[in-house]
């Protein structure tokens, strides 16, 4: 086993834990207040905008098959 393997696994676990914690905190604070409908609309809009940006950034179906050739 390479000496960097445990470190990379630990960093990966830390990043996943931070991402999950961030999503939980976002949901708790965003949807726990009095403006739940407005907050849901904003989060939905941001998710849709992200999907559109990724779709616009993909030059072709080949990018989805082999992202290394795109960059």
Coordinates of N, CA, C and O in Angstrom, one line a residue:
X1 N 0.8 -1.2 0.0 CA 0.0 0.0 0.0 C 0.9 1.2 0.0 O 1.9 1.3 0.7
X2 N 0.5 2.2 -0.8 CA 1.3 3.4 -0.9 C 1.1 4.2 0.4 O 0.0 4.2 0.9
X3 N 2.1 5.0 0.8 CA 1.9 5.8 2.0 C 0.9 6.9 1.9 O 0.4 7.4 2.9
X4 N 0.6 7.4 0.7 CA -0.3 8.5 0.5 C -1.8 8.0 0.4 O -2.7 8.8 0.5
X5 N -2.0 6.7 0.3 CA -3.3 6.2 0.2 C -4.2 6.5 1.4 O -5.3 6.9 1.2
X6 N -3.8 6.2 2.7 CA -4.6 6.6 3.8 C -4.9 8.1 3.9 O -6.0 8.5 4.2
X7 N -4.0 8.9 3.5 CA -4.2 10.3 3.5 C -5.3 10.7 2.5 O -6.2 11.5 2.8
X8 N -5.2 10.2 1.3 CA -6.2 10.5 0.2 C -7.6 10.0 0.6 O -8.6 10.6 0.4
X9 N -7.6 8.8 1.3 CA -8.9 8.3 1.7 C -9.5 9.2 2.8 O -10.7 9.5 2.8
X10 N -8.6 9.6 3.7 CA -9.1 10.5 4.8 C -9.6 11.9 4.3 O -10.6 12.4 4.7
X11 N -8.9 12.4 3.3 CA -9.3 13.7 2.7 C -10.6 13.5 2.0 O -11.5 14.4 2.1
X12 N -10.8 12.4 1.3 CA -12.0 12.1 0.6 C -13.2 12.0 1.5 O -14.3 12.6 1.3
X13 N -13.0 11.3 2.6 CA -14.0 11.2 3.6 C -14.4 12.5 4.3 O -15.5 12.8 4.5
X14 N -13.4 13.3 4.5 CA -13.6 14.7 5.1 C -14.4 15.5 4.1 O -15.4 16.2 4.5
X15 N -14.1 15.5 2.8 CA -14.8 16.3 1.9 C -16.3 15.8 1.7 O -17.2 16.7 1.7
X16 N -16.5 14.5 1.7 CA -17.8 14.0 1.7 C -18.6 14.4 2.9 O -19.8 14.8 2.8
X17 N -18.0 14.3 4.1 CA -18.7 14.7 5.3 C -19.0 16.2 5.3 O -20.1 16.6 5.7
X18 N -18.1 17.0 4.9 CA -18.4 18.5 4.8 C -19.5 18.8 3.8 O -20.4 19.6 4.0
X19 N -19.5 18.1 2.6 CA -20.6 18.3 1.6 C -21.9 17.9 2.2 O -22.9 18.6 2.0
X20 N -22.0 16.7 2.8 CA -23.3 16.3 3.4 C -23.7 17.2 4.5 O -24.9 17.6 4.6
X21 N -22.8 17.6 5.4 CA -23.1 18.6 6.4 C -23.6 19.9 5.8 O -24.6 20.5 6.4
X22 N -23.0 20.4 4.8 CA -23.4 21.6 4.1 C -24.8 21.5 3.6 O -25.6 22.4 3.7
X23 N -25.1 20.4 2.9 CA -26.5 20.2 2.4 C -27.5 20.1 3.5 O -28.6 20.7 3.4
X24 N -27.2 19.4 4.6 CA -28.1 19.4 5.7 C -28.4 20.7 6.3 O -29.5 21.1 6.6
X25 N -27.3 21.5 6.5 CA -27.4 22.8 7.0 C -28.2 23.8 6.1 O -29.0 24.6 6.5
X26 N -27.9 23.6 4.8 CA -28.7 24.4 3.8 C -30.2 24.1 3.9 O -31.0 25.1 3.9
X27 N -30.5 22.9 3.9 CA -31.9 22.5 4.0 C -32.6 22.9 5.3 O -33.7 23.4 5.3
X28 N -31.8 22.8 6.4 CA -32.4 23.1 7.7 C -32.6 24.6 7.8 O -33.7 25.1 8.3
X29 N -31.7 25.4 7.4 CA -31.8 26.9 7.5 C -32.7 27.5 6.4 O -33.5 28.4 6.7
X30 N -32.7 26.9 5.2 CA -33.5 27.5 4.1 C -35.0 27.1 4.3 O -35.8 28.0 4.1
X31 N -35.2 25.9 4.6 CA -36.6 25.4 4.6 C -37.2 25.4 6.0 O -38.3 24.9 6.2
X32 N -36.5 26.0 7.0 CA -37.0 26.0 8.4 C -37.6 27.3 8.8 O -38.1 27.5 9.9
X33 N -37.6 28.3 7.9 CA -38.1 29.6 8.3 C -39.5 29.9 7.8 O -40.2 28.9 7.4
X34 N -39.8 31.1 7.7 CA -41.2 31.5 7.3 C -41.4 31.6 5.8 O -42.5 31.7 5.4
X35 N -40.3 31.7 5.1 CA -40.3 31.9 3.7 C -40.0 30.6 2.9 O -39.1 30.6 2.0
X36 N -40.6 29.6 3.2 CA -40.3 28.3 2.7 C -40.6 28.2 1.2 O -39.8 27.7 0.4
X37 N -41.7 28.8 0.7 CA -42.0 28.7 -0.7 C -41.0 29.5 -1.5 O -40.5 29.1 -2.6
X38 N -40.7 30.7 -1.1 CA -39.7 31.5 -1.8 C -38.3 30.8 -1.8 O -37.6 30.8 -2.8
X39 N -37.9 30.3 -0.7 CA -36.6 29.6 -0.6 C -36.6 28.4 -1.5 O -35.6 28.1 -2.2
X40 N -37.7 27.6 -1.6 CA -37.7 26.5 -2.5 C -37.7 26.9 -3.9 O -37.0 26.3 -4.7
X41 N -38.3 28.0 -4.2 CA -38.2 28.5 -5.6 C -36.8 28.9 -6.0 O -36.3 28.7 -7.1
X42 N -36.1 29.6 -5.1 CA -34.7 30.0 -5.4 C -33.8 28.8 -5.5 O -33.0 28.7 -6.5
X43 N -33.9 27.8 -4.6 CA -33.1 26.6 -4.7 C -33.4 25.9 -6.0 O -32.5 25.4 -6.7
X44 N -34.7 25.8 -6.4 CA -35.0 25.1 -7.6 C -34.5 25.9 -8.8 O -34.0 25.3 -9.8
X45 N -34.6 27.2 -8.8 CA -34.0 28.0 -9.9 C -32.5 27.8 -10.0 O -32.0 27.6 -11.1
X46 N -31.8 27.8 -8.9 CA -30.3 27.6 -8.9 C -30.0 26.2 -9.5 O -29.0 26.0 -10.2
X47 N -30.7 25.2 -9.1 CA -30.5 23.8 -9.6 C -30.7 23.8 -11.1 O -29.9 23.2 -11.8
X48 N -31.8 24.4 -11.6 CA -32.1 24.4 -13.0 C -31.0 25.2 -13.8 O -30.6 24.8 -14.8
X49 N -30.6 26.3 -13.2 CA -29.5 27.1 -13.8 C -28.2 26.3 -13.9 O -27.5 26.3 -14.9
X50 N -27.9 25.5 -12.9 CA -26.7 24.6 -13.0 C -26.8 23.6 -14.0 O -25.9 23.4 -14.8
X51 N -28.0 23.0 -14.2 CA -28.2 22.0 -15.2 C -28.1 22.6 -16.6 O -27.4 22.0 -17.5
X52 N -28.6 23.8 -16.8 CA -28.5 24.4 -18.1 C -27.1 24.8 -18.4 O -26.6 24.7 -19.5
X53 N -26.3 25.3 -17.4 CA -24.9 25.7 -17.6 C -24.1 24.5 -18.0 O -23.2 24.5 -18.9
X54 N -24.3 23.3 -17.3 CA -23.6 22.1 -17.7 C -24.0 21.7 -19.1 O -23.1 21.3 -19.9
X55 N -25.2 21.7 -19.4 CA -25.7 21.3 -20.8 C -25.1 22.3 -21.8 O -24.7 21.8 -22.9
X56 N -25.0 23.6 -21.5 CA -24.5 24.5 -22.5 C -23.0 24.4 -22.6 O -22.4 24.6 -23.7
X57 N -22.3 23.9 -21.5 CA -20.9 23.8 -21.6 C -20.4 22.5 -22.3 O -19.3 22.5 -22.8
X58 N -21.3 21.6 -22.4 CA -20.9 20.3 -23.1 C -21.0 20.6 -24.6 O -22.1 20.9 -25.2
X59 N -19.9 20.5 -25.3 CA -19.9 20.9 -26.8 C -20.6 19.8 -27.6 O -21.2 20.1 -28.6
X60 N -20.6 18.6 -27.1 CA -21.2 17.5 -27.9 C -21.4 16.3 -27.0 O -21.0 16.3 -25.8
X61 N -22.0 15.3 -27.5 CA -22.2 14.0 -26.7 C -20.8 13.4 -26.5 O -20.6 12.7 -25.5
X62 N -19.8 13.7 -27.3 CA -18.5 13.1 -27.1 C -17.9 13.6 -25.8 O -17.1 12.9 -25.2
X63 N -18.2 14.8 -25.4 CA -17.7 15.3 -24.1 C -18.2 14.5 -23.0 O -17.5 14.2 -22.0
X64 N -19.5 14.0 -23.1 CA -20.0 13.2 -22.0 C -19.4 11.8 -22.0 O -19.2 11.2 -20.9
X65 N -19.0 11.3 -23.2 CA -18.4 10.0 -23.3 C -17.0 10.0 -22.8 O -16.5 9.0 -22.2
X66 N -16.2 11.1 -23.1 CA -14.8 11.1 -22.8 C -14.5 12.6 -22.4 O -14.0 13.4 -23.2
X67 N -14.6 12.9 -21.1 CA -14.4 14.3 -20.7 C -12.9 14.7 -20.8 O -12.6 15.9 -20.9
X68 N -12.0 13.7 -20.8 CA -10.6 14.1 -20.9 C -10.3 14.7 -22.3 O -9.4 15.6 -22.3
X69 N -10.9 14.3 -23.3 CA -10.6 14.9 -24.6 C -11.2 16.3 -24.7 O -10.7 17.1 -25.5
X70 N -12.2 16.6 -23.9 CA -12.8 18.0 -24.0 C -11.8 19.0 -23.4 O -11.7 20.1 -24.0
X71 N -11.1 18.7 -22.4 CA -10.2 19.6 -21.8 C -8.8 19.5 -22.4 O -8.0 20.3 -22.3

